[in-house]
Tab-separated table of C-alpha atoms in Angstrom:
chain	number	residue	atom	x	y	z
A	17	MET	CA	0.000	0.000	0.000
A	18	ARG	CA	1.354	3.419	-0.907
A	19	PRO	CA	1.855	5.838	1.975
A	20	ARG	CA	-0.124	9.067	1.934
A	21	THR	CA	1.785	12.103	0.788
A	22	ARG	CA	1.395	15.769	1.728
A	23	GLU	CA	0.738	16.881	-1.812
A	24	ILE	CA	-2.914	16.035	-1.511
A	25	GLY	CA	-3.336	18.190	1.521
A	26	TRP	CA	-2.839	15.825	4.437
A	27	GLY	CA	-0.701	16.660	7.431
A	28	ALA	CA	2.156	14.736	8.944
A	29	GLY	CA	0.082	12.998	11.595
A	30	PRO	CA	-1.769	9.796	10.660
A	31	TRP	CA	-5.372	10.295	9.502
A	32	ARG	CA	-5.254	14.026	10.342
A	33	PRO	CA	-6.450	16.236	7.448
A	34	VAL	CA	-4.982	19.690	7.050
A	35	LEU	CA	-5.514	22.377	4.446
A	36	ALA	CA	-3.296	22.384	1.421
A	37	THR	CA	-0.881	25.226	0.975
A	38	GLY	CA	-3.112	27.193	-1.380
A	39	GLU	CA	-6.181	26.737	0.804
A	40	LYS	CA	-4.299	27.756	3.923
A	41	GLY	CA	-3.348	31.071	2.394
A	42	SER	CA	-6.942	31.915	1.604
A	43	SER	CA	-7.923	30.950	5.144
A	44	ASP	CA	-5.314	33.290	6.605
A	45	GLN	CA	-6.651	36.115	4.473
A	46	ALA	CA	-10.203	35.451	5.702
A	47	ALA	CA	-9.010	35.346	9.294
A	48	GLN	CA	-7.272	38.676	8.856
A	49	LYS	CA	-10.534	40.217	7.628
A	50	ARG	CA	-12.620	39.116	10.617
A	51	PRO	CA	-11.297	41.744	13.065
A	52	ASP	CA	-12.433	44.440	10.631
A	53	ILE	CA	-16.098	43.654	11.533
A	54	THR	CA	-17.073	46.016	14.371
A	55	TRP	CA	-18.514	44.045	17.278
A	56	PRO	CA	-18.805	45.603	20.745
A	57	ALA	CA	-16.787	44.055	23.520
A	58	PHE	CA	-18.592	41.879	26.067
A	59	HIS	CA	-18.735	44.485	28.856
A	60	ASP	CA	-19.786	47.144	26.338
A	61	MET	CA	-22.596	44.901	25.091
A	62	VAL	CA	-23.821	44.373	28.656
A	63	THR	CA	-23.888	48.137	29.224
A	64	ARG	CA	-25.813	48.766	26.021
A	65	LEU	CA	-28.368	46.098	26.878
A	66	ALA	CA	-28.834	47.590	30.352
A	67	VAL	CA	-29.634	50.992	28.827
A	68	LEU	CA	-32.154	49.520	26.379
A	69	GLU	CA	-33.789	47.374	29.062
A	70	SER	CA	-34.457	50.454	31.212
A	71	ALA	CA	-35.903	52.553	28.366
A	72	PRO	CA	-39.682	52.960	27.895
A	73	VAL	CA	-41.214	50.566	25.326
A	74	PHE	CA	-37.823	48.974	24.598
A	75	TYR	CA	-37.757	46.995	27.859
A	76	THR	CA	-40.718	44.934	26.572
A	77	MET	CA	-38.785	43.671	23.548
A	78	PRO	CA	-37.366	40.135	23.314
A	79	GLU	CA	-33.705	39.751	24.214
A	80	SER	CA	-32.762	38.799	20.664
A	81	VAL	CA	-34.218	42.074	19.377
A	82	LEU	CA	-32.454	44.080	22.085
A	83	ARG	CA	-29.137	42.464	21.164
A	84	ALA	CA	-29.651	43.279	17.496
A	85	LEU	CA	-30.371	46.901	18.388
A	86	ALA	CA	-27.482	47.078	20.859
A	87	ARG	CA	-24.986	46.074	18.153
A	88	ARG	CA	-26.141	49.043	16.052
A	89	LEU	CA	-25.819	51.717	18.746
A	90	ARG	CA	-23.066	54.310	18.582
A	91	ARG	CA	-21.736	56.027	21.682
A	92	ILE	CA	-21.557	59.839	21.789
A	93	ARG	CA	-20.106	62.017	24.546
A	94	ILE	CA	-21.731	65.454	24.968
A	95	PRO	CA	-20.044	68.062	27.216
A	96	SER	CA	-22.174	69.928	29.725
A	97	GLY	CA	-24.061	72.825	28.133
A	98	GLU	CA	-23.766	71.522	24.557
A	99	MET	CA	-26.824	70.994	22.354
A	100	VAL	CA	-27.964	67.498	21.399
A	101	VAL	CA	-30.732	68.501	18.963
A	102	PHE	CA	-32.130	71.857	17.855
A	103	GLN	CA	-35.808	72.732	17.695
A	104	GLY	CA	-37.073	72.800	14.103
A	105	ASP	CA	-34.229	70.713	12.673
A	106	PRO	CA	-34.896	67.394	10.903
A	107	GLY	CA	-33.636	64.261	12.584
A	108	ASP	CA	-33.492	60.495	12.201
A	109	THR	CA	-31.837	59.327	15.431
A	110	ILE	CA	-33.071	58.276	18.865
A	111	PHE	CA	-30.588	59.175	21.614
A	112	PHE	CA	-30.599	56.938	24.707
A	113	ILE	CA	-29.155	58.533	27.844
A	114	GLU	CA	-26.536	56.215	29.311
A	115	GLU	CA	-25.152	58.749	31.789
A	116	GLY	CA	-25.983	62.347	32.647
A	117	ARG	CA	-29.021	64.588	32.514
A	118	CYS	CA	-30.639	66.390	29.559
A	119	ARG	CA	-33.036	69.334	29.567
A	120	VAL	CA	-35.802	69.567	26.948
A	121	VAL	CA	-36.861	73.150	26.181
A	122	VAL	CA	-39.402	74.625	23.780
A	123	GLU	CA	-38.724	78.102	22.412
A	124	ARG	CA	-41.968	80.008	22.731
A	125	PRO	CA	-41.916	83.828	22.633
A	126	PRO	CA	-41.105	85.720	24.703
A	127	GLY	CA	-38.828	83.038	26.174
A	128	THR	CA	-38.209	79.310	26.534
A	129	VAL	CA	-40.146	76.731	28.517
A	130	THR	CA	-38.613	73.649	30.128
A	131	VAL	CA	-40.951	70.768	29.336
A	132	ALA	CA	-38.880	67.852	30.656
A	133	VAL	CA	-35.650	66.899	32.367
A	134	LEU	CA	-34.520	63.417	31.325
A	135	THR	CA	-32.019	61.199	33.102
A	136	ALA	CA	-30.297	57.852	32.524
A	137	GLY	CA	-32.619	55.238	31.039
A	138	ASP	CA	-34.726	57.665	29.007
A	139	PHE	CA	-34.346	58.812	25.412
A	140	VAL	CA	-34.959	61.805	23.138
A	141	GLY	CA	-35.482	62.319	19.420
A	142	GLU	CA	-38.131	59.630	18.980
A	143	GLY	CA	-40.592	62.068	17.379
A	144	ALA	CA	-38.278	63.002	14.539
A	145	CYS	CA	-37.129	59.404	14.092
A	146	VAL	CA	-40.395	57.440	14.020
A	147	LEU	CA	-42.893	60.187	13.102
A	148	ASN	CA	-40.625	61.854	10.517
A	149	ARG	CA	-41.293	65.298	12.003
A	150	ARG	CA	-38.944	68.139	12.730
A	151	GLN	CA	-37.602	68.353	16.243
A	152	GLN	CA	-40.362	69.674	18.513
A	153	ALA	CA	-37.931	70.928	21.149
A	154	SER	CA	-34.274	71.647	21.721
A	155	VAL	CA	-32.319	69.285	23.946
A	156	TYR	CA	-29.073	70.194	25.652
A	157	ALA	CA	-26.857	68.424	28.137
A	158	GLN	CA	-27.451	69.768	31.628
A	159	SER	CA	-24.444	67.742	32.773
A	160	GLU	CA	-21.805	65.802	30.871
A	161	CYS	CA	-23.734	63.086	29.035
A	162	ILE	CA	-22.947	59.805	27.357
A	163	LEU	CA	-25.583	59.020	24.735
A	164	LEU	CA	-26.224	55.956	22.596
A	165	GLY	CA	-27.532	56.832	19.135
A	166	LEU	CA	-29.827	54.599	17.067
A	167	ASP	CA	-30.635	55.859	13.565
A	168	ARG	CA	-33.881	55.230	11.696
A	169	GLN	CA	-32.333	52.821	9.181
A	170	SER	CA	-30.994	50.560	11.930
A	171	LEU	CA	-34.278	50.733	13.855
A	172	LEU	CA	-36.348	49.723	10.838
A	173	ALA	CA	-33.865	47.024	9.846
A	174	VAL	CA	-34.481	45.264	13.171
A	175	LEU	CA	-38.144	46.077	13.861
A	176	GLY	CA	-39.572	46.590	10.396
A	177	GLY	CA	-40.462	42.952	9.784
A	178	ARG	CA	-41.972	40.744	12.471
A	179	HIS	CA	-41.985	43.395	15.205
A	180	GLN	CA	-44.347	45.955	13.704
A	181	ALA	CA	-46.367	46.063	16.953
A	182	ILE	CA	-43.336	47.377	18.833
A	183	LEU	CA	-42.905	50.112	16.243
A	184	ASP	CA	-46.564	51.043	16.731
A	185	ASP	CA	-46.018	51.326	20.508
A	186	LEU	CA	-43.023	53.558	19.878
A	187	ARG	CA	-45.065	55.796	17.571
A	188	ARG	CA	-47.821	55.991	20.188
A	189	LEU	CA	-45.298	57.073	22.812
A	190	ALA	CA	-43.903	59.701	20.426
A	191	GLU	CA	-47.410	61.069	19.806
A	192	GLN	CA	-48.092	61.118	23.536
A	193	ARG	CA	-44.927	63.058	24.272
A	194	PHE	CA	-45.613	65.448	21.422
A	195	ALA	CA	-49.019	66.309	22.907
A	196	GLN	CA	-47.605	66.510	26.431
A	197	PHE	CA	-44.806	68.908	25.474
A	198	ALA	CA	-47.210	71.041	23.433
A	199	ASP	CA	-49.618	71.329	26.354
A	200	THR	CA	-46.846	72.159	28.797
A	201	SER	CA	-45.376	74.852	26.564
A	202	VAL	CA	-48.782	76.522	26.304
A	203	GLN	CA	-49.067	76.690	30.075
A	204	ALA	CA	-45.564	78.254	30.084
A	205	THR	CA	-44.944	77.325	33.705
A	206	TRP	CA	-45.447	74.444	36.071
A	207	GLY	CA	-46.284	76.524	39.137
A	208	MET	CA	-49.306	78.502	37.981
A	209	LEU	CA	-51.512	77.844	40.955
A	210	LEU	CA	-51.241	79.976	44.076
A	211	GLN	CA	-53.006	77.670	46.535
A	212	GLU	CA	-51.586	74.374	47.718
A	213	ALA	CA	-53.352	71.194	46.716
A	214	THR	CA	-55.586	69.006	48.844
A	215	VAL	CA	-54.071	65.526	49.199
A	216	VAL	CA	-56.645	62.717	49.114
A	217	GLY	CA	-55.520	59.184	49.917
A	218	VAL	CA	-57.585	56.321	48.465
A	219	TYR	CA	-57.020	53.159	50.491
A	220	SER	CA	-58.512	49.719	49.895
A	221	PRO	CA	-57.466	47.255	52.638
A	222	LYS	CA	-58.671	44.235	50.627
A	223	GLY	CA	-57.383	43.572	47.126
A	224	GLY	CA	-60.002	43.386	44.394
A	225	SER	CA	-62.312	45.960	45.978
A	226	GLY	CA	-61.776	48.430	43.137
A	227	GLY	CA	-59.507	50.977	44.807
A	228	THR	CA	-57.558	51.769	41.642
A	229	CYS	CA	-60.763	52.055	39.613
A	230	ILE	CA	-62.233	54.482	42.173
A	231	SER	CA	-58.995	56.521	42.214
A	232	LEU	CA	-58.823	56.804	38.445
A	233	ASN	CA	-62.463	57.786	38.044
A	234	LEU	CA	-62.347	60.201	40.980
A	235	VAL	CA	-59.488	61.994	39.241
A	236	GLY	CA	-61.534	62.017	36.044
A	237	ALA	CA	-64.536	63.511	37.860
A	238	LEU	CA	-62.454	66.217	39.549
A	239	ALA	CA	-60.626	66.987	36.299
A	240	GLN	CA	-63.930	67.892	34.649
A	241	ARG	CA	-64.195	70.742	37.154
A	242	TYR	CA	-60.505	71.627	37.253
A	243	PRO	CA	-58.844	70.539	33.978
A	244	GLY	CA	-55.084	70.174	34.271
A	245	GLU	CA	-55.191	70.788	38.036
A	246	VAL	CA	-55.834	67.252	39.306
A	247	LEU	CA	-53.089	64.633	39.678
A	248	LEU	CA	-53.238	60.913	40.382
A	249	LEU	CA	-50.141	59.656	42.216
A	250	ASP	CA	-50.060	55.872	41.825
A	251	LEU	CA	-48.460	54.236	44.879
A	252	ASP	CA	-50.350	50.942	44.563
A	253	PHE	CA	-47.241	48.778	44.811
A	254	PRO	CA	-45.819	46.483	43.632
A	255	TYR	CA	-47.813	46.890	40.405
A	256	SER	CA	-48.705	50.490	39.534
A	257	HIS	CA	-51.017	50.202	36.535
A	258	SER	CA	-53.092	53.395	36.633
A	259	ALA	CA	-51.299	54.918	33.643
A	260	LEU	CA	-51.770	51.765	31.570
A	261	LEU	CA	-55.455	51.536	32.520
A	262	ALA	CA	-55.848	55.101	31.258
A	263	GLY	CA	-54.236	54.207	27.925
A	264	LEU	CA	-50.954	56.023	28.602
A	265	VAL	CA	-47.379	54.784	28.171
A	266	PRO	CA	-45.346	55.642	31.289
A	267	THR	CA	-41.804	56.823	30.598
A	268	SER	CA	-40.590	57.719	34.075
A	269	CYS	CA	-41.814	57.480	37.647
A	270	LEU	CA	-41.416	58.777	41.190
A	271	ALA	CA	-38.951	56.029	42.120
A	272	ARG	CA	-36.420	57.235	39.527
A	273	THR	CA	-36.298	60.760	40.974
A	274	GLY	CA	-34.825	59.712	44.308
A	275	SER	CA	-31.195	60.218	43.237
A	276	VAL	CA	-31.807	63.545	41.493
A	277	PRO	CA	-30.079	66.571	43.104
A	278	GLN	CA	-32.304	68.947	45.036
A	279	ASP	CA	-31.880	71.832	42.582
A	280	ALA	CA	-33.236	69.715	39.706
A	281	PHE	CA	-35.747	67.599	41.651
A	282	GLU	CA	-38.828	69.683	40.873
A	283	GLU	CA	-38.211	69.750	37.130
A	284	VAL	CA	-37.430	66.031	36.938
A	285	LEU	CA	-40.476	65.132	39.037
A	286	LEU	CA	-42.916	67.239	37.043
A	287	SER	CA	-41.507	66.045	33.731
A	288	ALA	CA	-42.511	62.497	34.733
A	289	VAL	CA	-46.192	63.505	34.955
A	290	LEU	CA	-48.388	62.122	32.162
A	291	HIS	CA	-51.219	64.196	30.700
A	292	HIS	CA	-54.443	62.448	29.708
A	293	VAL	CA	-56.490	63.944	26.879
A	294	GLN	CA	-59.591	63.868	29.107
A	295	GLY	CA	-57.990	66.183	31.660
A	296	PRO	CA	-56.368	64.141	34.462
A	297	MET	CA	-52.636	64.028	35.151
A	298	ILE	CA	-50.985	60.776	36.280
A	299	LEU	CA	-47.635	60.226	38.014
A	300	PRO	CA	-46.609	56.531	38.241
A	301	GLY	CA	-44.899	55.525	41.463
A	302	ALA	CA	-42.786	52.795	39.854
A	303	LEU	CA	-42.480	51.170	36.444
A	304	ARG	CA	-41.105	47.880	37.751
A	305	PRO	CA	-41.935	45.955	40.932
A	306	GLU	CA	-38.377	46.192	42.252
A	307	GLU	CA	-38.453	49.997	41.995
A	308	ALA	CA	-41.112	50.172	44.724
A	309	ASP	CA	-38.369	49.856	47.358
A	310	ASP	CA	-36.875	53.142	46.115
A	311	VAL	CA	-40.024	55.077	47.076
A	312	THR	CA	-39.099	55.981	50.646
A	313	PRO	CA	-41.043	58.150	53.126
A	314	GLU	CA	-38.491	60.924	52.578
A	315	LEU	CA	-39.008	60.820	48.802
A	316	ILE	CA	-42.800	60.921	49.211
A	317	THR	CA	-42.536	63.940	51.505
A	318	ARG	CA	-40.315	65.775	49.001
A	319	ALA	CA	-42.605	64.931	46.114
A	320	ILE	CA	-45.827	65.971	47.866
A	321	ALA	CA	-44.255	69.296	48.855
A	322	VAL	CA	-43.529	70.026	45.186
A	323	LEU	CA	-46.811	68.722	43.804
A	324	ARG	CA	-48.954	70.672	46.273
A	325	LYS	CA	-47.646	73.915	44.813
A	326	THR	CA	-48.676	72.894	41.301
A	327	PHE	CA	-52.065	71.162	41.508
A	328	ARG	CA	-55.430	71.724	43.170
A	329	TYR	CA	-56.103	68.077	44.060
A	330	ILE	CA	-53.640	65.202	44.496
A	331	VAL	CA	-55.350	61.805	44.634
A	332	VAL	CA	-53.018	59.056	45.869
A	333	ASP	CA	-53.825	55.425	45.062
A	334	LEU	CA	-52.403	53.388	47.946
A	335	GLY	CA	-51.592	49.703	48.061
A	336	VAL	CA	-53.128	47.092	50.328
A	337	THR	CA	-50.166	46.778	52.693
A	338	ILE	CA	-49.563	49.524	55.242
A	339	THR	CA	-45.842	50.276	54.997
A	340	ASP	CA	-43.674	53.120	56.270
A	341	SER	CA	-44.357	54.957	53.016
A	342	THR	CA	-48.115	54.513	53.508
A	343	LEU	CA	-47.897	55.866	57.054
A	344	ALA	CA	-45.915	58.858	55.809
A	345	LEU	CA	-48.596	59.502	53.209
A	346	PHE	CA	-51.361	59.290	55.837
A	347	ASP	CA	-49.597	62.102	57.717
A	348	LEU	CA	-49.629	64.262	54.570
A	349	THR	CA	-53.257	63.712	53.541
A	350	GLN	CA	-56.140	66.063	54.235
A	351	HIS	CA	-58.739	63.397	53.411
A	352	ILE	CA	-58.818	59.595	53.249
A	353	VAL	CA	-61.230	57.601	51.088
A	354	LEU	CA	-61.680	54.016	52.284
A	355	VAL	CA	-62.937	51.653	49.564
A	356	ALA	CA	-64.657	48.402	50.533
A	357	ALA	CA	-66.620	45.769	48.643
A	358	PRO	CA	-69.784	44.292	50.226
A	359	GLU	CA	-68.056	41.006	51.018
A	360	LEU	CA	-67.395	39.595	54.457
A	361	SER	CA	-63.582	39.544	54.262
A	362	ALA	CA	-63.426	42.995	52.646
A	363	VAL	CA	-65.731	44.542	55.253
A	364	LYS	CA	-63.747	42.938	58.094
A	365	SER	CA	-60.515	44.381	56.637
A	366	ALA	CA	-62.178	47.785	56.275
A	367	ALA	CA	-63.288	47.729	59.926
A	368	ASP	CA	-59.716	46.967	61.023
A	369	ALA	CA	-58.392	49.753	58.783
A	370	ILE	CA	-60.838	52.292	60.250
A	371	GLU	CA	-59.635	51.382	63.739
A	372	ILE	CA	-55.996	51.863	62.693
A	373	LEU	CA	-56.730	55.210	61.019
A	374	THR	CA	-58.599	56.384	64.112
A	375	GLN	CA	-55.607	55.484	66.285
A	376	LEU	CA	-53.401	57.452	63.893
A	377	GLY	CA	-55.509	60.531	64.591
A	378	THR	CA	-57.601	60.741	61.407
A	379	PRO	CA	-60.593	63.053	62.091
A	380	HIS	CA	-64.002	61.467	61.673
A	381	ASP	CA	-65.136	64.029	59.092
A	382	ARG	CA	-61.985	63.531	56.986
A	383	LEU	CA	-62.600	59.822	56.463
A	384	THR	CA	-65.050	58.852	53.711
A	385	VAL	CA	-66.275	55.282	53.218
A	386	VAL	CA	-67.100	54.153	49.672
A	387	LEU	CA	-69.009	50.911	49.149
A	388	ASN	CA	-68.205	49.509	45.711
A	389	ASN	CA	-70.633	46.829	44.525
A	390	ARG	CA	-68.852	44.242	42.397
A	391	SER	CA	-71.883	42.034	41.715
A	392	VAL	CA	-75.608	42.364	41.008
A	393	LYS	CA	-76.613	40.894	44.374
A	394	PRO	CA	-73.950	41.674	47.009
A	395	PRO	CA	-73.332	39.040	49.711
A	396	VAL	CA	-73.529	41.677	52.473
A	397	THR	CA	-76.187	44.387	52.521
A	398	ARG	CA	-75.433	48.043	53.142
A	399	PRO	CA	-77.045	48.119	56.632
A	400	ALA	CA	-74.963	45.091	57.617
A	401	VAL	CA	-71.811	46.791	56.319
A	402	GLU	CA	-72.562	49.910	58.364
A	403	ARG	CA	-73.125	47.822	61.505
A	404	MET	CA	-69.787	46.079	61.043
A	405	LEU	CA	-67.941	49.333	60.332
A	406	LYS	CA	-69.773	51.171	63.153
A	407	ARG	CA	-70.264	54.149	60.860
A	408	GLU	CA	-72.308	55.084	57.824
A	409	VAL	CA	-71.367	54.515	54.209
A	410	ASN	CA	-70.889	57.941	52.612
A	411	VAL	CA	-70.962	56.922	48.929
A	412	GLU	CA	-72.270	53.729	47.366
A	413	VAL	CA	-71.328	52.752	43.819
A	414	ALA	CA	-73.924	50.486	42.236
A	415	PHE	CA	-72.952	47.475	40.137
A	416	ASP	CA	-71.812	48.706	36.729
A	417	GLY	CA	-71.632	45.461	34.783
A	418	THR	CA	-68.563	45.056	32.602
A	419	LYS	CA	-68.097	48.767	31.949
A	420	PRO	CA	-65.051	49.231	34.257
A	421	GLU	CA	-63.265	46.238	32.737
A	422	GLN	CA	-64.072	47.335	29.190
A	423	ALA	CA	-62.875	50.871	29.948
A	424	ALA	CA	-59.556	49.447	31.145
A	425	VAL	CA	-59.188	47.482	27.907
A	426	ASP	CA	-60.062	50.550	25.818
A	427	GLY	CA	-57.790	52.847	27.849
A	428	VAL	CA	-60.507	55.372	28.755
A	429	ILE	CA	-61.658	56.884	32.050
A	430	LEU	CA	-65.335	56.140	32.622
A	431	SER	CA	-66.094	59.282	34.632
A	432	ALA	CA	-64.924	61.405	31.706
A	433	ALA	CA	-66.389	59.292	28.906
A	434	ASP	CA	-69.715	57.788	30.046
A	435	ALA	CA	-72.113	59.969	32.031
A	436	ARG	CA	-74.590	57.076	32.468
A	437	SER	CA	-72.087	54.770	34.113
A	438	GLU	CA	-72.760	53.878	37.760
A	439	MET	CA	-69.053	54.305	38.420
A	440	THR	CA	-69.279	57.824	36.977
A	441	ARG	CA	-72.261	58.705	39.164
A	442	GLY	CA	-70.608	57.385	42.302
A	443	CYS	CA	-67.325	59.203	41.664
A	444	LEU	CA	-69.161	62.439	40.853
A	445	ARG	CA	-70.898	62.212	44.252
A	446	LEU	CA	-67.531	61.576	45.875
A	447	ALA	CA	-65.985	64.547	44.045
A	448	THR	CA	-68.862	66.770	45.187
A	449	LEU	CA	-68.341	65.636	48.782
A	450	LEU	CA	-64.616	66.402	48.639
A	451	ASP	CA	-65.203	69.753	46.970
A	452	ALA	CA	-67.780	70.724	49.579
A	453	THR	CA	-65.517	69.749	52.467
A	454	HIS	CA	-62.307	71.342	51.291
A	455	GLY	CA	-63.833	74.102	49.198
A	456	ARG	CA	-65.555	75.362	52.305
A	457	VAL	CA	-62.214	75.944	53.986
A	458	ALA	CA	-61.033	78.080	51.077
A	459	LEU	CA	-64.251	80.117	51.114
A	460	GLN	CA	-63.976	80.734	54.858
A	461	ALA	CA	-60.367	81.850	54.459
A	462	LYS	CA	-61.340	84.291	51.709
A	463	ALA	CA	-64.188	85.636	53.828
A	464	LEU	CA	-61.826	86.095	56.753
A	465	VAL	CA	-59.344	88.009	54.595
A	466	GLY	CA	-62.139	90.186	53.231
A	467	ALA	CA	-63.385	90.982	56.719
A	468	HIS	CA	-59.990	92.366	57.724
A	469	GLN	CA	-59.574	94.511	54.613
A	470	PRO	CA	-60.537	98.178	54.970
A	471	ALA	CA	-63.651	99.259	53.102
C-alpha cells in the first residue's frame, strides 16, 4: 500500500487532514478580515443592553431584538451645556441617555419653557425618528452626558419585519410626548396655581375591591371641574397600573427621581407627569416591581411638597399593605377615602383599617367610606356593612356590569367618557363631597381676609 503524501493536503500525523498550501493562504486572508467587523466588547454589550432594558417601550422587547439593536448603537459624549438637537431641525436618530441629565426646552416667545428633564434610562429624538417630524424641542446636556444613538435605518432594519407592533407602541409614545410637550409649553410654567393642593388618599385594605378604579375615576370627575389641576399619584405597589389603565405609556416614575439633586428635583419630578387627553394628570410611582423599594417616606414627603404647589387636588392610590411609606402619606393627607366591597372579608378588613386610622388621629369628618358593589346581588347588605364598620357609608357605587373592565381594555376613564355609568355617578358624588368639604375651607379663608380689609 502506498503511503499518503502531503501533496494532496494531508498533514504529517496519521489520519489528520490539514488544508493544502493554497487553501491555507486563503484561510489566513479570511481570518485577517474578521477583526475588521465592528462588534462591541462583552462588557460594552452588557452596558448597552442595560440601557435599552431600562428605556420605555424597549424593555418589553425580546432579548434577541435588544441584542440586534445594541450592536447598532453608537456612543456619543456630549459636554455639559452643549446641544444634542435643535428645535425645528430634521432628525433620524433616537438618543438613549446612558449617563448624565438632559433638559428639553421649547422656544416660545417671549422666552423658553422647560418641558422635561430626562435622566439615565430615558431617550430623546423619537418624534423626529419614528414620526418623521422636525424636532419639537431643543435638547441640551445639563451635565456631561454619554448618549447611545440609534438611527432610523438601523431601527427599521431590526423592527420593520416581524416586530411591527413594537414600532406602533413607539409611535404611540412619540405622539403622547408630542401632545404633552405642546400642552406644557402653552401653560408656560409648572407653578401657575397659588393655593396648595388638597391631598386625598384612596385606600382599599382588601385587594379586588376596586380601589384603583375608584382613584382613576375620581381623578376624572375632579378633572372635569378643574382641567389640568388634578393629579393621580399611583403608589399601589408592587404593580402600579393606573397609567396603563388610562391608555398612557409611562416613561418615568417617582422612584427614579430619588437620586436627582435637590436643585433639579422639581423639574425632573414634574416632567414624569403624564397628561391624559380627558384632563387628568398621572404620576406613576414605579415602572417595575423592584423599583417600589426606592419610594421611601423621605421621597414621598419631598414629592408631595412640590406637587402641592402645582395642583389643586392630588389623589393618591395606595396599596393594600400599610408600609412606612403609607404611614408617611397618611400624615400628609387632608382626606382619606376608604374603599370596601360588600363582602365579608373585605368589610372585616375595612373595619380593622378604620380602627388603625382612628388610632393614627384621622378626624371622623376627613374619612369617607365608599361601598363599591362588584356584583348584582352583594353578599352583604349596606345596613350590615354599616353595623360592622360602626359608621355610615358615605358613597355607594352600584354594580356597573362590565363597563369598568371594558374601559380598562379601551384605555378610557369612565367618569370622563360615560355619564350614564354607575361608576361615573358614584365618583361624581364623591368629588362633590370632597369639593364641599375642602372648598368650604377656602371660602372661609377668603371671607376672613375680606373681613380684615378696609372698606
